[in-house]
Tab-separated table of C-alpha atoms in Angstrom:
chain	number	residue	atom	x	y	z
A	1	UNK	CA	81.838	97.918	82.350
A	2	UNK	CA	83.912	94.820	81.723
A	3	UNK	CA	83.591	91.583	83.694
A	4	UNK	CA	85.250	90.563	86.914
A	5	UNK	CA	88.969	90.363	87.496
A	6	UNK	CA	90.099	87.068	89.048
A	7	UNK	CA	93.266	86.022	90.840
A	8	UNK	CA	94.394	82.846	89.096
A	9	UNK	CA	97.888	82.305	90.448
A	10	UNK	CA	99.711	83.071	93.675
A	11	UNK	CA	103.335	82.768	94.714
A	12	UNK	CA	105.377	83.798	97.719
A	13	UNK	CA	108.985	83.667	98.825
A	14	UNK	CA	109.070	83.212	102.613
A	15	UNK	CA	109.462	86.491	104.494
A	16	UNK	CA	112.243	87.206	106.951
A	17	UNK	CA	115.972	87.121	106.314
A	18	UNK	CA	117.340	85.133	103.387
A	19	UNK	CA	121.078	85.606	103.111
A	20	UNK	CA	122.434	84.902	99.672
A	21	UNK	CA	119.264	85.841	97.793
A	22	UNK	CA	118.627	89.353	96.546
A	23	UNK	CA	115.206	90.957	96.776
A	24	UNK	CA	114.846	90.434	93.050
A	25	UNK	CA	115.726	86.731	93.429
A	26	UNK	CA	112.873	86.414	95.901
A	27	UNK	CA	110.519	88.208	93.539
A	28	UNK	CA	111.471	85.898	90.667
A	29	UNK	CA	110.896	82.887	92.943
A	30	UNK	CA	107.396	84.159	93.700
A	31	UNK	CA	106.599	84.828	90.040
A	32	UNK	CA	107.634	81.315	88.995
A	33	UNK	CA	105.480	79.845	91.758
A	34	UNK	CA	102.500	81.958	90.663
A	35	UNK	CA	102.958	80.921	87.012
A	36	UNK	CA	103.028	77.263	88.029
A	37	UNK	CA	99.988	77.761	90.252
A	38	UNK	CA	98.006	79.240	87.360
A	39	UNK	CA	99.404	76.787	84.823
A	40	UNK	CA	100.642	79.472	82.458
A	41	UNK	CA	103.992	80.461	80.961
A	42	UNK	CA	105.816	83.758	81.404
A	43	UNK	CA	105.326	84.361	77.687
A	44	UNK	CA	101.541	84.338	78.303
A	45	UNK	CA	101.816	87.297	80.677
A	46	UNK	CA	100.796	90.482	78.885
A	47	UNK	CA	101.734	93.100	81.478
A	48	UNK	CA	103.195	93.558	84.951
A	49	UNK	CA	103.201	96.115	87.741
A	50	UNK	CA	105.997	95.709	90.251
A	51	UNK	CA	106.765	97.291	93.629
A	52	UNK	CA	110.118	97.491	95.410
A	53	UNK	CA	111.314	100.191	97.752
A	54	UNK	CA	114.914	99.214	98.451
A	55	UNK	CA	115.744	96.222	96.231
A	56	UNK	CA	116.032	97.701	92.766
A	57	UNK	CA	113.739	98.273	89.849
A	58	UNK	CA	111.215	95.441	89.423
A	59	UNK	CA	111.177	95.680	85.619
A	60	UNK	CA	114.730	94.305	85.588
A	61	UNK	CA	113.100	90.924	86.405
A	62	UNK	CA	112.547	90.427	82.687
A	63	UNK	CA	116.182	89.493	82.322
A	64	UNK	CA	115.516	86.492	84.568
A	65	UNK	CA	111.979	85.657	83.537
A	66	UNK	CA	112.366	86.131	79.809
A	67	UNK	CA	112.759	88.969	77.337
A	68	UNK	CA	109.252	88.748	75.963
A	69	UNK	CA	108.802	92.472	75.485
A	70	UNK	CA	106.153	92.484	78.198
A	71	UNK	CA	104.828	95.871	79.409
A	72	UNK	CA	106.331	96.242	82.894
A	73	UNK	CA	105.687	99.306	85.077
A	74	UNK	CA	107.444	100.054	88.364
A	75	UNK	CA	105.391	101.297	91.324
A	76	UNK	CA	106.592	103.221	94.387
A	77	UNK	CA	103.973	104.166	96.975
A	78	UNK	CA	105.589	103.711	100.372
A	79	UNK	CA	104.213	100.748	102.300
A	80	UNK	CA	101.193	100.771	99.951
A	81	UNK	CA	103.390	99.896	96.936
A	82	UNK	CA	102.085	96.323	96.698
A	83	UNK	CA	98.479	97.419	96.997
A	84	UNK	CA	99.077	100.111	94.402
A	85	UNK	CA	100.643	97.591	91.990
A	86	UNK	CA	97.624	95.354	92.393
A	87	UNK	CA	95.246	98.262	91.888
A	88	UNK	CA	97.012	99.189	88.660
A	89	UNK	CA	97.082	95.594	87.416
A	90	UNK	CA	93.361	95.056	87.854
A	91	UNK	CA	92.613	98.313	86.021
A	92	UNK	CA	94.528	97.031	83.006
A	93	UNK	CA	92.213	94.012	82.831
A	94	UNK	CA	89.036	95.892	83.759
A	95	UNK	CA	89.649	98.271	80.898
A	96	UNK	CA	89.500	95.353	78.477
A	97	UNK	CA	93.015	96.049	77.240
A	98	UNK	CA	94.555	92.833	78.607
A	99	UNK	CA	93.479	89.371	79.775
A	100	UNK	CA	96.374	88.135	81.889
A	101	UNK	CA	98.901	90.094	83.932
A	102	UNK	CA	101.072	90.197	87.007
A	103	UNK	CA	101.258	92.204	90.216
A	104	UNK	CA	104.570	91.525	91.926
A	105	UNK	CA	106.359	92.986	94.908
A	106	UNK	CA	109.638	92.227	96.630
A	107	UNK	CA	112.098	93.903	98.945
A	108	UNK	CA	115.235	93.457	100.988
A	109	UNK	CA	115.879	96.085	103.643
A	110	UNK	CA	118.998	96.594	105.721
A	111	UNK	CA	118.621	95.659	109.400
A	112	UNK	CA	117.221	98.291	111.736
A	113	UNK	CA	114.661	101.011	111.158
A	114	UNK	CA	113.866	102.304	107.677
A	115	UNK	CA	116.275	104.918	106.333
A	116	UNK	CA	113.867	107.725	105.582
A	117	UNK	CA	115.304	111.096	104.567
A	118	UNK	CA	113.407	114.382	104.951
A	119	UNK	CA	113.968	115.512	101.360
A	120	UNK	CA	112.092	112.451	100.066
A	121	UNK	CA	109.032	113.662	101.950
A	122	UNK	CA	109.299	117.338	101.081
A	123	UNK	CA	110.469	118.162	104.608
A	124	UNK	CA	113.339	120.416	105.754
A	125	UNK	CA	116.643	118.764	106.725
A	126	UNK	CA	116.411	119.949	110.346
A	127	UNK	CA	113.408	117.677	110.864
A	128	UNK	CA	115.630	114.632	110.451
A	129	UNK	CA	118.653	116.169	112.194
A	130	UNK	CA	116.559	116.800	115.313
A	131	UNK	CA	115.495	113.140	115.485
A	132	UNK	CA	111.907	113.231	114.239
A	133	UNK	CA	112.303	111.223	111.030
A	134	UNK	CA	111.274	107.974	112.673
A	135	UNK	CA	108.145	105.975	111.925
A	136	UNK	CA	108.069	104.320	115.361
A	137	UNK	CA	107.836	107.747	117.006
A	138	UNK	CA	104.809	108.692	114.921
A	139	UNK	CA	103.049	105.382	115.490
A	140	UNK	CA	103.593	105.656	119.239
A	141	UNK	CA	102.252	109.210	119.333
A	142	UNK	CA	99.235	108.179	117.268
A	143	UNK	CA	98.251	105.236	119.474
A	144	UNK	CA	98.917	107.166	122.692
A	145	UNK	CA	96.261	109.702	121.685
A	146	UNK	CA	93.904	107.005	120.427
A	147	UNK	CA	94.146	105.047	123.691
A	148	UNK	CA	93.445	108.252	125.628
A	149	UNK	CA	90.411	109.136	123.493
A	150	UNK	CA	88.875	105.675	123.213
A	151	UNK	CA	89.793	103.765	126.344
A	152	UNK	CA	92.164	101.225	124.823
A	153	UNK	CA	94.474	99.530	127.365
A	154	UNK	CA	98.111	98.494	126.879
A	155	UNK	CA	96.874	94.918	127.448
A	156	UNK	CA	94.963	95.144	124.152
A	157	UNK	CA	98.170	96.071	122.330
A	158	UNK	CA	99.723	92.970	123.842
A	159	UNK	CA	96.805	90.783	122.774
A	160	UNK	CA	97.246	91.868	119.150
A	161	UNK	CA	100.924	90.888	119.189
A	162	UNK	CA	100.196	87.619	121.009
A	163	UNK	CA	97.611	86.678	118.358
A	164	UNK	CA	99.992	87.545	115.513
A	165	UNK	CA	102.725	85.201	116.733
A	166	UNK	CA	100.203	82.462	117.541
A	167	UNK	CA	98.671	82.613	114.041
A	168	UNK	CA	102.072	82.689	112.344
A	169	UNK	CA	103.004	79.303	113.803
A	170	UNK	CA	100.803	77.864	111.032
A	171	UNK	CA	102.012	80.125	108.190
A	172	UNK	CA	105.010	78.644	106.342
A	173	UNK	CA	105.827	82.042	104.813
A	174	UNK	CA	105.948	83.883	108.159
A	175	UNK	CA	109.252	85.030	109.649
A	176	UNK	CA	108.623	84.634	113.383
A	177	UNK	CA	106.787	81.386	114.025
A	178	UNK	CA	107.207	80.988	117.764
A	179	UNK	CA	104.348	81.896	120.087
A	180	UNK	CA	105.161	84.599	122.650
A	181	UNK	CA	103.273	84.817	125.935
A	182	UNK	CA	101.299	87.942	126.721
A	183	UNK	CA	103.300	88.551	129.898
A	184	UNK	CA	106.565	88.401	127.915
A	185	UNK	CA	105.173	90.860	125.371
A	186	UNK	CA	104.042	93.250	128.096
A	187	UNK	CA	107.274	92.999	130.087
A	188	UNK	CA	109.652	93.364	127.130
A	189	UNK	CA	111.758	96.524	126.807
A	190	UNK	CA	109.925	99.641	125.654
A	191	UNK	CA	110.915	100.923	122.203
A	192	UNK	CA	108.593	103.919	122.026
A	193	UNK	CA	106.008	104.044	124.795
A	194	UNK	CA	103.472	102.423	124.939
A	195	UNK	CA	105.013	99.928	122.505
A	196	UNK	CA	107.378	97.194	123.631
A	197	UNK	CA	109.725	95.511	121.159
A	198	UNK	CA	107.222	92.739	120.363
A	199	UNK	CA	104.599	95.291	119.337
A	200	UNK	CA	106.533	96.618	116.327
A	201	UNK	CA	107.203	94.764	113.092
A	202	UNK	CA	110.663	94.852	111.542
A	203	UNK	CA	111.816	95.690	108.048
A	204	UNK	CA	112.359	92.336	106.349
A	205	UNK	CA	112.725	90.512	103.033
A	206	UNK	CA	110.343	88.610	100.826
A	207	UNK	CA	108.518	88.464	97.517
A	208	UNK	CA	104.918	87.933	96.440
A	209	UNK	CA	103.392	87.516	92.994
A	210	UNK	CA	99.742	87.464	91.967
A	211	UNK	CA	98.535	86.582	88.486
A	212	UNK	CA	95.358	88.347	87.476
A	213	UNK	CA	93.032	87.368	84.657
A	214	UNK	CA	89.726	88.354	83.172
A	215	UNK	CA	86.906	86.073	84.318
A	216	UNK	CA	86.736	84.617	80.809
A	217	UNK	CA	90.435	83.785	80.891
A	218	UNK	CA	90.163	82.429	84.434
A	219	UNK	CA	87.413	80.037	83.354
A	220	UNK	CA	89.638	78.817	80.499
A	221	UNK	CA	92.423	78.144	82.976
A	222	UNK	CA	90.013	76.144	85.127
A	223	UNK	CA	91.054	77.747	88.391
A	224	UNK	CA	88.653	78.292	91.303
A	225	UNK	CA	87.209	81.745	90.676
A	226	UNK	CA	88.570	84.149	93.261
A	227	UNK	CA	87.157	87.458	92.120
A	228	UNK	CA	88.697	90.805	92.910
A	229	UNK	CA	85.483	92.686	93.654
A	230	UNK	CA	87.246	95.912	94.557
A	231	UNK	CA	90.723	97.397	94.648
A	232	UNK	CA	91.052	101.014	95.695
A	233	UNK	CA	93.933	103.298	96.535
A	234	UNK	CA	93.558	106.752	98.097
A	235	UNK	CA	95.623	109.568	99.642
A	236	UNK	CA	94.944	111.589	102.785
A	237	UNK	CA	92.171	114.123	103.460
A	238	UNK	CA	92.538	117.345	105.518
A	239	UNK	CA	92.942	116.797	109.254
A	240	UNK	CA	94.514	113.345	109.026
A	241	UNK	CA	97.535	112.371	111.157
A	242	UNK	CA	100.311	110.858	109.083
A	243	UNK	CA	103.869	109.597	109.295
A	244	UNK	CA	106.491	112.384	109.364
A	245	UNK	CA	104.209	115.282	110.387
A	246	UNK	CA	105.939	118.337	111.911
A	247	UNK	CA	102.427	119.634	112.631
A	248	UNK	CA	98.866	118.371	112.376
A	249	UNK	CA	95.581	120.222	112.000
A	250	UNK	CA	93.684	121.246	115.129
A	251	UNK	CA	90.491	120.320	113.360
A	252	UNK	CA	90.746	116.549	113.214
A	253	UNK	CA	89.634	114.718	110.089
A	254	UNK	CA	89.484	111.256	108.537
A	255	UNK	CA	92.224	109.183	106.951
A	256	UNK	CA	93.292	107.797	103.607
A	257	UNK	CA	92.062	104.459	104.937
A	258	UNK	CA	88.552	105.820	105.591
A	259	UNK	CA	88.303	106.937	101.982
A	260	UNK	CA	89.857	103.849	100.380
A	261	UNK	CA	87.730	101.545	102.532
A	262	UNK	CA	84.424	103.301	101.851
A	263	UNK	CA	85.178	103.325	98.123
A	264	UNK	CA	86.018	99.605	98.167
A	265	UNK	CA	82.787	98.632	99.946
A	266	UNK	CA	80.870	100.829	97.526
A	267	UNK	CA	82.465	99.124	94.522
A	268	UNK	CA	81.928	95.645	95.937
A	269	UNK	CA	78.343	96.373	96.922
A	270	UNK	CA	78.774	94.814	100.368
A	271	UNK	CA	79.493	96.140	103.855
A	272	UNK	CA	81.999	95.420	106.623
A	273	UNK	CA	79.543	93.000	108.248
A	274	UNK	CA	79.779	90.791	105.123
A	275	UNK	CA	83.542	90.238	105.376
A	276	UNK	CA	84.656	86.814	106.629
A	277	UNK	CA	88.407	87.374	107.022
A	278	UNK	CA	90.563	90.525	107.014
A	279	UNK	CA	94.232	91.353	106.698
A	280	UNK	CA	94.802	94.841	108.149
A	281	UNK	CA	98.050	96.801	108.142
A	282	UNK	CA	99.684	96.059	111.487
A	283	UNK	CA	103.155	97.547	111.326
A	284	UNK	CA	102.629	97.895	115.051
A	285	UNK	CA	100.010	96.442	117.383
A	286	UNK	CA	98.029	99.661	117.672
A	287	UNK	CA	97.749	100.001	113.903
A	288	UNK	CA	95.670	96.833	113.754
A	289	UNK	CA	93.420	98.239	116.484
A	290	UNK	CA	92.975	101.632	114.823
A	291	UNK	CA	92.556	100.089	111.386
A	292	UNK	CA	89.723	97.862	112.632
A	293	UNK	CA	87.744	101.056	113.128
A	294	UNK	CA	89.135	103.036	110.193
A	295	UNK	CA	88.025	100.254	107.846
A	296	UNK	CA	84.542	100.190	109.351
A	297	UNK	CA	84.640	96.842	111.157
A	298	UNK	CA	83.866	98.313	114.582
A	299	UNK	CA	83.431	101.667	116.264
A	300	UNK	CA	86.310	103.501	117.945
A	301	UNK	CA	86.804	101.962	121.373
A	302	UNK	CA	84.994	98.695	120.695
A	303	UNK	CA	88.332	97.007	119.997
A	304	UNK	CA	88.946	96.645	123.724
A	305	UNK	CA	86.023	94.229	124.016
A	306	UNK	CA	86.678	92.595	120.626
A	307	UNK	CA	90.186	91.630	121.691
A	308	UNK	CA	89.250	90.551	125.206
A	309	UNK	CA	86.547	88.280	123.764
A	310	UNK	CA	88.754	86.924	120.972
A	311	UNK	CA	86.543	88.188	118.145
A	312	UNK	CA	89.558	88.681	115.857
A	313	UNK	CA	90.950	85.186	116.434
A	314	UNK	CA	90.901	82.676	113.566
A	315	UNK	CA	87.679	81.133	114.917
A	316	UNK	CA	86.214	84.513	115.905
A	317	UNK	CA	83.602	86.812	114.406
A	318	UNK	CA	86.168	88.519	112.137
A	319	UNK	CA	89.567	86.802	111.939
A	320	UNK	CA	92.246	89.484	111.478
A	321	UNK	CA	95.768	88.868	110.180
A	322	UNK	CA	95.488	85.104	109.941
A	323	UNK	CA	99.129	84.646	108.886
A	324	UNK	CA	100.488	86.816	111.683
A	325	UNK	CA	100.475	90.025	109.667
A	326	UNK	CA	103.426	92.369	109.545
A	327	UNK	CA	104.138	91.737	113.237
A	328	UNK	CA	105.084	88.111	112.526
A	329	UNK	CA	106.008	88.285	108.841
A	330	UNK	CA	108.035	91.496	108.946
A	331	UNK	CA	107.665	94.190	106.353
A	332	UNK	CA	109.406	94.075	103.002
A	333	UNK	CA	107.750	97.251	101.729
A	334	UNK	CA	107.201	96.262	98.108
A	335	UNK	CA	105.789	92.822	98.953
A	336	UNK	CA	103.813	93.501	102.103
A	337	UNK	CA	100.457	94.568	100.673
A	338	UNK	CA	100.515	91.667	98.230
A	339	UNK	CA	101.205	89.180	101.036
A	340	UNK	CA	97.879	90.172	102.541
A	341	UNK	CA	96.079	89.352	99.301
A	342	UNK	CA	98.079	86.128	98.905
A	343	UNK	CA	96.892	85.110	102.373
A	344	UNK	CA	93.301	85.985	101.494
A	345	UNK	CA	93.411	83.803	98.372
A	346	UNK	CA	94.812	80.935	100.455
A	347	UNK	CA	91.913	81.381	102.888
A	348	UNK	CA	89.261	81.550	100.161
A	349	UNK	CA	90.653	78.422	98.521
A	350	UNK	CA	90.515	76.643	101.888
A	351	UNK	CA	94.261	75.987	101.836
A	352	UNK	CA	95.117	77.623	105.181
A	353	UNK	CA	95.884	74.391	107.058
A	354	UNK	CA	96.353	75.133	110.757
A	355	UNK	CA	95.415	78.763	110.236
A	356	UNK	CA	92.376	78.130	108.007
A	357	UNK	CA	89.334	80.180	108.949
A	358	UNK	CA	86.527	77.670	109.553
A	359	UNK	CA	83.244	77.651	107.648
A	360	UNK	CA	84.527	78.129	104.070
A	361	UNK	CA	84.879	81.919	104.009
A	362	UNK	CA	83.665	83.511	100.774
A	363	UNK	CA	84.764	87.119	101.308
A	364	UNK	CA	88.150	88.534	102.283
A	365	UNK	CA	89.456	92.049	102.857
A	366	UNK	CA	92.940	93.533	102.775
A	367	UNK	CA	94.209	96.957	103.764
A	368	UNK	CA	97.679	98.445	103.536
A	369	UNK	CA	98.817	101.878	104.727
A	370	UNK	CA	101.947	103.787	103.837
A	371	UNK	CA	103.779	107.068	104.327
A	372	UNK	CA	102.939	109.875	103.975
A	373	UNK	CA	99.251	108.993	104.026
A	374	UNK	CA	98.297	106.466	101.344
A	375	UNK	CA	96.035	103.445	101.721
A	376	UNK	CA	95.038	100.605	99.429
A	377	UNK	CA	92.156	98.199	100.011
A	378	UNK	CA	91.010	95.046	98.234
A	379	UNK	CA	87.905	92.909	98.587
A	380	UNK	CA	87.960	89.341	97.280
A	381	UNK	CA	84.987	87.063	96.788
A	382	UNK	CA	84.901	83.380	95.971
B	1	UNK	CA	122.335	130.823	120.400
B	2	UNK	CA	122.221	128.837	117.177
B	3	UNK	CA	118.934	127.225	116.202
B	4	UNK	CA	119.058	124.030	114.127
B	5	UNK	CA	117.641	126.004	111.201
B	6	UNK	CA	116.888	129.615	110.397
B	7	UNK	CA	113.374	130.929	110.447
B	8	UNK	CA	111.979	128.611	113.130
B	9	UNK	CA	111.716	131.302	115.827
B	10	UNK	CA	110.751	134.978	115.985
B	11	UNK	CA	113.341	137.509	117.250
B	12	UNK	CA	111.256	138.313	120.341
B	13	UNK	CA	112.306	137.532	123.903
B	14	UNK	CA	110.956	135.058	124.684
B	15	UNK	CA	110.624	133.848	121.094
B	16	UNK	CA	107.700	132.200	119.380
B	17	UNK	CA	107.651	129.466	116.744
B	18	UNK	CA	107.053	130.729	113.228
B	19	UNK	CA	104.307	128.749	111.545
B	20	UNK	CA	102.813	129.360	108.144
B	21	UNK	CA	99.302	130.553	107.388
B	22	UNK	CA	97.742	129.613	104.075
B	23	UNK	CA	96.755	132.876	102.405
B	24	UNK	CA	93.605	131.344	100.926
B	25	UNK	CA	92.334	128.764	103.382
B	26	UNK	CA	93.730	130.132	106.635
B	27	UNK	CA	95.155	126.686	107.486
B	28	UNK	CA	98.090	127.035	109.866
B	29	UNK	CA	101.047	124.662	109.689
B	30	UNK	CA	104.556	124.376	111.123
B	31	UNK	CA	107.178	125.084	109.876
B	32	UNK	CA	106.311	127.825	107.400
B	33	UNK	CA	106.524	126.261	103.924
B	34	UNK	CA	108.809	127.987	101.437
B	35	UNK	CA	105.902	128.753	99.180
B	36	UNK	CA	104.054	131.860	98.225
B	37	UNK	CA	100.848	130.205	99.325
B	38	UNK	CA	101.880	130.606	102.967
B	39	UNK	CA	102.750	133.701	104.995
B	40	UNK	CA	104.805	133.528	108.207
B	41	UNK	CA	102.534	133.289	111.256
B	42	UNK	CA	103.997	133.514	114.787
B	43	UNK	CA	102.405	130.811	116.917
B	44	UNK	CA	101.319	131.213	120.532
B	45	UNK	CA	103.815	130.070	123.166
B	46	UNK	CA	101.330	128.253	125.379
B	47	UNK	CA	99.702	124.945	124.563
B	48	UNK	CA	98.480	121.636	125.917
B	49	UNK	CA	99.938	118.191	125.372
B	50	UNK	CA	97.978	116.359	122.646
B	51	UNK	CA	100.035	113.161	122.600
B	52	UNK	CA	103.530	111.894	123.371
B	53	UNK	CA	105.965	109.017	123.452
B	54	UNK	CA	109.469	108.385	124.742
B	55	UNK	CA	112.184	107.999	122.117
B	56	UNK	CA	114.148	105.138	123.679
B	57	UNK	CA	116.741	104.385	121.020
B	58	UNK	CA	119.192	106.574	119.149
B	59	UNK	CA	117.748	107.568	115.766
B	60	UNK	CA	119.853	106.593	112.749
B	61	UNK	CA	122.484	108.980	111.385
B	62	UNK	CA	121.924	110.321	108.859
B	63	UNK	CA	119.625	112.083	109.192
B	64	UNK	CA	119.899	112.408	113.021
B	65	UNK	CA	122.590	114.887	114.030
B	66	UNK	CA	122.411	114.451	117.811
B	67	UNK	CA	125.234	113.212	120.065
B	68	UNK	CA	126.555	109.658	119.838
B	69	UNK	CA	125.784	109.199	123.515
B	70	UNK	CA	122.088	108.592	123.850
B	71	UNK	CA	119.657	109.313	126.656
B	72	UNK	CA	115.950	108.675	126.040
B	73	UNK	CA	113.922	111.802	125.422
B	74	UNK	CA	110.201	112.503	125.372
B	75	UNK	CA	108.639	113.808	122.187
B	76	UNK	CA	105.046	114.790	121.635
B	77	UNK	CA	102.498	116.897	119.853
B	78	UNK	CA	101.440	120.151	121.484
B	79	UNK	CA	98.074	121.700	120.667
B	80	UNK	CA	98.209	125.459	120.222
B	81	UNK	CA	94.505	126.253	120.531
B	82	UNK	CA	92.899	127.358	117.295
B	83	UNK	CA	96.237	127.246	115.419
B	84	UNK	CA	97.940	123.895	114.905
B	85	UNK	CA	99.350	120.874	116.767
B	86	UNK	CA	103.162	121.014	116.755
B	87	UNK	CA	105.597	118.129	117.105
B	88	UNK	CA	108.305	118.928	119.655
B	89	UNK	CA	110.557	117.539	122.303
B	90	UNK	CA	109.365	117.767	125.902
B	91	UNK	CA	111.762	118.947	128.558
B	92	UNK	CA	112.046	119.633	132.296
B	93	UNK	CA	109.678	116.837	133.232
B	94	UNK	CA	109.980	113.267	134.550
B	95	UNK	CA	108.689	110.673	132.072
B	96	UNK	CA	106.100	109.427	134.567
B	97	UNK	CA	104.671	112.914	135.061
B	98	UNK	CA	103.843	113.439	131.382
B	99	UNK	CA	100.086	113.471	130.791
B	100	UNK	CA	97.888	114.314	127.819
B	101	UNK	CA	96.191	117.666	128.377
B	102	UNK	CA	98.906	119.171	130.587
B	103	UNK	CA	99.673	122.880	129.989
B	104	UNK	CA	103.027	123.559	128.321
B	105	UNK	CA	105.060	126.474	127.080
B	106	UNK	CA	107.720	126.905	124.421
B	107	UNK	CA	111.419	126.768	125.194
B	108	UNK	CA	114.577	125.668	123.406
B	109	UNK	CA	117.003	122.876	124.349
B	110	UNK	CA	120.426	121.898	123.038
B	111	UNK	CA	120.478	118.941	120.655
B	112	UNK	CA	123.693	117.889	122.401
B	113	UNK	CA	123.706	118.977	126.035
B	114	UNK	CA	127.464	118.375	126.334
B	115	UNK	CA	128.532	120.332	123.256
B	116	UNK	CA	130.353	123.634	123.849
B	117	UNK	CA	128.317	125.595	121.318
B	118	UNK	CA	125.325	123.324	120.686
B	119	UNK	CA	122.624	123.808	118.098
B	120	UNK	CA	119.257	124.364	119.725
B	121	UNK	CA	115.912	122.752	118.945
B	122	UNK	CA	112.440	123.834	119.951
B	123	UNK	CA	110.843	122.072	122.895
B	124	UNK	CA	108.000	122.491	125.358
B	125	UNK	CA	108.211	122.463	129.159
B	126	UNK	CA	105.491	122.421	131.806
B	127	UNK	CA	103.856	125.856	131.945
B	128	UNK	CA	105.255	127.975	134.750
B	129	UNK	CA	108.350	125.779	135.255
B	130	UNK	CA	111.596	127.649	135.858
């Protein structure tokens, strides 16, 4: 077993809409920022894993960054692409093969919902022709059942969205940085019941880069040691309920998140009660609620009280989505999971400014979920 | 009547949905995968509503092949006891009357109600409704 993997450099291109810059441009911006943050040159980087869903092949970045011959592998794993790139990058260092490498993600999606096609998900064409190939429809069906089973009110969905926009006011990289009142969220037009338009995130643009190093290398660079205690990525078990499902099993089961989360806590040797700040996939308000339980932070149904009492606020028991999450930042698929880790590093370094979690947090958790049933989790420790 | 795809319904009157039963594990899914691991398995016509939402915007084309004119439609998952939980449109019911657990039965509806010879898609309506 080799030593710890540390995150020694972070970079981000603000999320949202940036006319005139390609997705790749935004990725390159983030890489240069991460290199400067770590105090290293591109020629020092020994390998890279890059995620992009709709903005071209990440390995083409070498033309902009430098033709150093670096090993550069492209990753596609739905919304978990960023998390998967990070997972792969840390393995390369853990194995002892490399000392310094990059996980990068960027994207630039057209406006409107994602353009998913049935054939990409091994589904028949009629499924899309009939109007089922829509993520919002799945998410709405999933939360409707969850609310019914566990006593979650629409008000709680609204509270999640309200918190996201409030937190994002203090996050320079967030897209939507205006607070929205709970009554406005609740009274906004329905998109897919029970979700109003403020309760869904939008496809967006952005880029994030993380430089990873062995602990030995990190000490040489003199950076504060932010250790990656665990990075896991898993696919779905039987009985899970996933995006684009023409049918689901009568016998209900767990989720990819359950498995990835349990494995991450096992690797890190700590439990959910030890986590000081968490970034949970919140492509819609109910996802944050369900993922609180799926990642082991509370039991099903307890979220109603947690939200009413503000336990997931920045000064609460477990701050969740301190930069506004996907709801406020939008979702560039390739970059999204890495944004969560970027935000966690900012928090652990104490650089969060107006959104800084008080009390010098020393542990941070991230979770990203993607179609058709993949999850990636990381646990950081300072 | 033209269904949106072949092999979704049995030839009976009234028809049933054709699921697939895994020859080894017995797991039942819908639709029947084109794979030797699954054999066609006609599903029961009666079920209960497991979850639902209202589709309130026109899905993107492609892949959606419905009419340009859009009216919101309910879509849910219907539990066929002991078999599987099938995604389907809901029909013949006011949005406010939809409730998890309600008994439903299989029917078909046109994808475009104003087309002269529309393709049909599977749907569920309240059990016993005309």
